[in-house]
Amino acid sequence: MPSLATITASDEFKTLTAALSVFIESGEREEEVRMACSAFVTRSLANSWPTYLLIKSLNDSSCYPEAPAHAGNRTHRTRYSSVLDAILYQYFSNA
């Protein structure tokens, strides 16, 4: 059974969260976020990472909109949720 630490240590997760942090703050790097989502989902499926761990890994990251840096900002929450939706859509479309 994979662990949260395994997911957050992956290069794909690190790439995704780096791009996602910028996207949440400024709306920039959207294409980079899309590509990172795709790579993250591909790795997730290849390693049979369960969706609840994918969501938890993102929710525990500094990208999560309720983190102190983003608390109360509707735009940040909307951008975050759009990326989470994209990840889940790709995951279940390819599963």
XYZ file of N, CA and C in Angstrom:
285
model
N 0.837 -1.179 0.000
C 0.000 0.000 0.000
C 0.885 1.247 0.000
N 0.695 2.134 -0.956
C 1.521 3.344 -1.010
C 1.216 4.272 0.167
N 2.186 5.074 0.492
C 1.999 6.017 1.594
C 1.962 7.447 1.062
N 1.489 8.330 1.894
C 1.459 9.750 1.558
C 2.876 10.259 1.284
N 3.830 9.778 2.057
C 5.224 10.188 1.881
C 5.763 9.777 0.512
N 5.345 8.619 0.022
C 5.769 8.158 -1.301
C 5.277 9.110 -2.379
N 4.027 9.531 -2.260
C 3.439 10.431 -3.257
C 4.117 11.791 -3.216
N 4.253 12.356 -2.024
C 4.819 13.704 -1.922
C 6.312 13.742 -2.247
N 6.978 12.601 -2.211
C 8.399 12.545 -2.567
C 8.616 12.407 -4.071
N 7.550 12.124 -4.810
C 7.708 11.907 -6.254
C 8.030 13.209 -6.983
N 8.810 13.094 -8.038
C 9.152 14.263 -8.853
C 7.905 14.897 -9.452
N 6.934 14.071 -9.828
C 5.706 14.576 -10.438
C 4.912 15.437 -9.455
N 4.874 15.027 -8.200
C 4.168 15.817 -7.187
C 4.891 17.138 -6.956
N 6.201 17.090 -6.862
C 6.983 18.311 -6.635
C 6.817 19.291 -7.790
N 6.823 18.780 -9.026
C 6.626 19.635 -10.200
C 5.232 20.245 -10.185
N 4.242 19.424 -9.874
C 2.862 19.905 -9.831
C 2.689 20.989 -8.777
N 3.163 20.764 -7.576
C 2.945 21.752 -6.519
C 3.723 23.040 -6.763
N 4.892 22.939 -7.399
C 5.642 24.156 -7.727
C 4.864 25.016 -8.721
N 4.338 24.394 -9.761
C 3.555 25.131 -10.758
C 2.219 25.582 -10.174
N 1.621 24.739 -9.357
C 0.317 25.047 -8.776
C 0.390 26.246 -7.838
N 1.463 26.371 -7.092
C 1.619 27.518 -6.189
C 1.569 28.831 -6.952
N 2.273 28.885 -8.072
C 2.281 30.097 -8.899
C 0.907 30.322 -9.516
N 0.302 29.255 -10.035
C -1.012 29.367 -10.665
C -2.062 29.871 -9.673
N -2.054 29.357 -8.472
C -3.035 29.783 -7.472
C -2.867 31.264 -7.150
N -1.640 31.705 -7.006
C -1.378 33.104 -6.659
C -1.695 34.070 -7.790
N -1.273 33.719 -9.013
C -1.316 34.704 -10.100
C -2.160 34.309 -11.301
N -2.520 33.047 -11.399
C -3.234 32.584 -12.586
C -2.293 32.261 -13.736
N -0.995 32.441 -13.537
C 0.008 32.159 -14.569
C 0.427 30.692 -14.508
N 1.073 30.249 -15.584
C 1.617 28.889 -15.718
C 0.521 27.829 -15.808
N -0.635 28.212 -16.342
C -1.754 27.273 -16.438
C -1.407 26.065 -17.304
N -0.735 26.290 -18.423
C -0.360 25.177 -19.304
C 0.623 24.242 -18.597
N 1.550 24.813 -17.851
C 2.509 24.000 -17.093
C 1.783 23.158 -16.036
N 0.760 23.736 -15.419
C -0.035 22.998 -14.436
C -0.759 21.839 -15.113
N -1.316 22.082 -16.297
C -2.012 21.008 -17.023
C -1.071 19.848 -17.335
N 0.122 20.176 -17.817
C 1.095 19.126 -18.136
C 1.531 18.390 -16.870
N 1.722 19.130 -15.780
C 2.121 18.516 -14.513
C 1.010 17.614 -13.976
N -0.241 18.034 -14.142
C -1.381 17.193 -13.731
C -1.366 15.878 -14.495
N -1.144 15.974 -15.785
C -1.130 14.783 -16.627
C -0.022 13.824 -16.198
N 1.166 14.351 -15.953
C 2.286 13.513 -15.516
C 2.008 12.897 -14.140
N 1.416 13.674 -13.259
C 1.080 13.193 -11.917
C 0.051 12.068 -11.982
N -0.953 12.231 -12.820
C -1.982 11.196 -12.967
C -1.387 9.940 -13.592
N -0.552 10.102 -14.605
C 0.084 8.948 -15.244
C 0.882 8.149 -14.217
N 1.669 8.843 -13.412
C 2.459 8.175 -12.363
C 1.546 7.530 -11.323
N 0.477 8.232 -10.964
C -0.468 7.712 -9.968
C -1.094 6.408 -10.422
N -1.515 6.377 -11.672
C -2.131 5.163 -12.212
C -1.117 4.030 -12.326
N 0.088 4.353 -12.775
C 1.129 3.332 -12.927
C 1.485 2.686 -11.585
N 1.401 3.476 -10.516
C 1.753 2.973 -9.185
C 0.543 2.597 -8.344
N -0.641 2.663 -8.944
C -1.892 2.330 -8.241
C -2.081 3.142 -6.963
N -1.765 4.431 -7.049
C -1.987 5.296 -5.901
C -3.477 5.583 -5.799
N -4.083 5.365 -4.647
C -5.524 5.607 -4.507
C -5.843 7.107 -4.515
N -7.013 7.419 -5.022
C -7.396 8.832 -5.170
C -7.429 9.566 -3.837
N -7.822 8.902 -2.773
C -7.885 9.620 -1.498
C -6.501 10.104 -1.059
N -5.452 9.363 -1.410
C -4.099 9.818 -1.077
C -3.657 10.967 -1.981
N -4.113 10.963 -3.231
C -3.792 12.079 -4.121
C -4.394 13.366 -3.573
N -5.659 13.286 -3.191
C -6.345 14.461 -2.649
C -5.696 14.900 -1.335
N -5.418 13.944 -0.465
C -4.797 14.280 0.823
C -3.423 14.905 0.624
N -2.655 14.398 -0.327
C -1.322 14.960 -0.557
C -1.417 16.425 -0.976
N -2.380 16.749 -1.830
C -2.556 18.146 -2.237
C -3.131 18.992 -1.109
N -4.069 18.437 -0.355
C -4.660 19.191 0.748
C -3.660 19.458 1.865
N -2.684 18.590 2.025
C -1.656 18.785 3.045
C -0.518 19.683 2.562
N -0.503 20.009 1.277
C 0.582 20.825 0.724
C 0.334 22.307 0.992
N 1.357 23.101 0.757
C 1.221 24.552 0.930
C 0.331 25.168 -0.143
N -0.050 24.404 -1.150
C -0.931 24.891 -2.218
C -2.385 24.947 -1.785
N -2.724 24.237 -0.733
C -4.123 24.151 -0.313
C -4.646 25.543 0.032
N -5.790 25.942 -0.534
C -6.289 27.306 -0.354
C -6.621 27.710 1.075
N -6.789 26.772 1.964
C -7.065 27.139 3.350
C -5.785 27.261 4.171
N -4.646 27.070 3.502
C -3.369 27.306 4.167
C -3.287 28.802 4.498
N -2.507 29.175 5.498
C -2.462 30.584 5.909
C -2.199 31.575 4.772
N -1.419 31.196 3.790
C -1.095 32.114 2.692
C -2.295 32.415 1.808
N -3.288 31.538 1.804
C -4.421 31.688 0.888
C -5.764 31.857 1.586
N -5.796 31.772 2.890
C -7.071 31.718 3.616
C -8.002 32.861 3.221
N -9.221 32.485 2.918
C -10.250 33.470 2.636
C -10.264 34.034 1.232
N -9.380 33.591 0.357
C -9.321 34.132 -0.994
C -10.094 33.220 -1.944
N -11.223 33.703 -2.423
C -12.093 32.899 -3.291
C -11.396 32.535 -4.604
N -10.646 33.455 -5.174
C -9.948 33.181 -6.432
C -8.966 32.033 -6.257
N -8.238 32.034 -5.156
C -7.281 30.955 -4.886
C -8.000 29.622 -4.759
N -9.114 29.617 -4.045
C -9.875 28.371 -3.874
C -10.422 27.869 -5.205
N -10.881 28.788 -6.052
C -11.425 28.407 -7.360
C -10.340 27.804 -8.240
N -9.168 28.417 -8.259
C -8.062 27.884 -9.065
C -7.634 26.513 -8.555
N -7.525 26.368 -7.250
C -7.150 25.080 -6.662
C -8.172 24.008 -7.027
N -9.443 24.326 -6.876
C -10.473 23.319 -7.146
C -10.524 22.940 -8.614
N -10.205 23.875 -9.512
C -10.197 23.531 -10.939
C -9.088 22.530 -11.249
N -7.959 22.662 -10.588
C -6.852 21.719 -10.787
C -7.196 20.365 -10.169
N -7.788 20.374 -8.997
C -8.203 19.117 -8.373
C -9.231 18.405 -9.248
N -10.169 19.151 -9.812
C -11.149 18.568 -10.741
C -10.455 17.941 -11.942
N -9.466 18.637 -12.498
C -8.744 18.126 -13.667
C -8.012 16.828 -13.336
N -7.399 16.777 -12.166
C -6.686 15.565 -11.749
C -7.655 14.392 -11.625
N -8.761 14.620 -10.950
C -9.732 13.537 -10.764
C -10.359 13.119 -12.087
N -10.642 14.067 -12.960
C -11.210 13.739 -14.274
C -10.240 12.866 -15.071
N -8.965 13.290 -15.119
C -7.962 12.508 -15.852
C -7.777 11.137 -15.223
N -7.746 11.092 -13.911
C -7.534 9.827 -13.209
C -8.632 8.829 -13.561
N -9.873 9.249 -13.443
C -10.974 8.318 -13.676
C -11.235 8.075 -15.157
N -10.824 8.983 -16.016
C -10.962 8.768 -17.459
C -9.961 7.735 -17.957
N -8.830 7.656 -17.270
C -7.760 6.750 -17.695
C -7.678 5.479 -16.865
N -8.458 5.401 -15.815
C -8.372 4.240 -14.910
C -8.914 2.989 -15.568
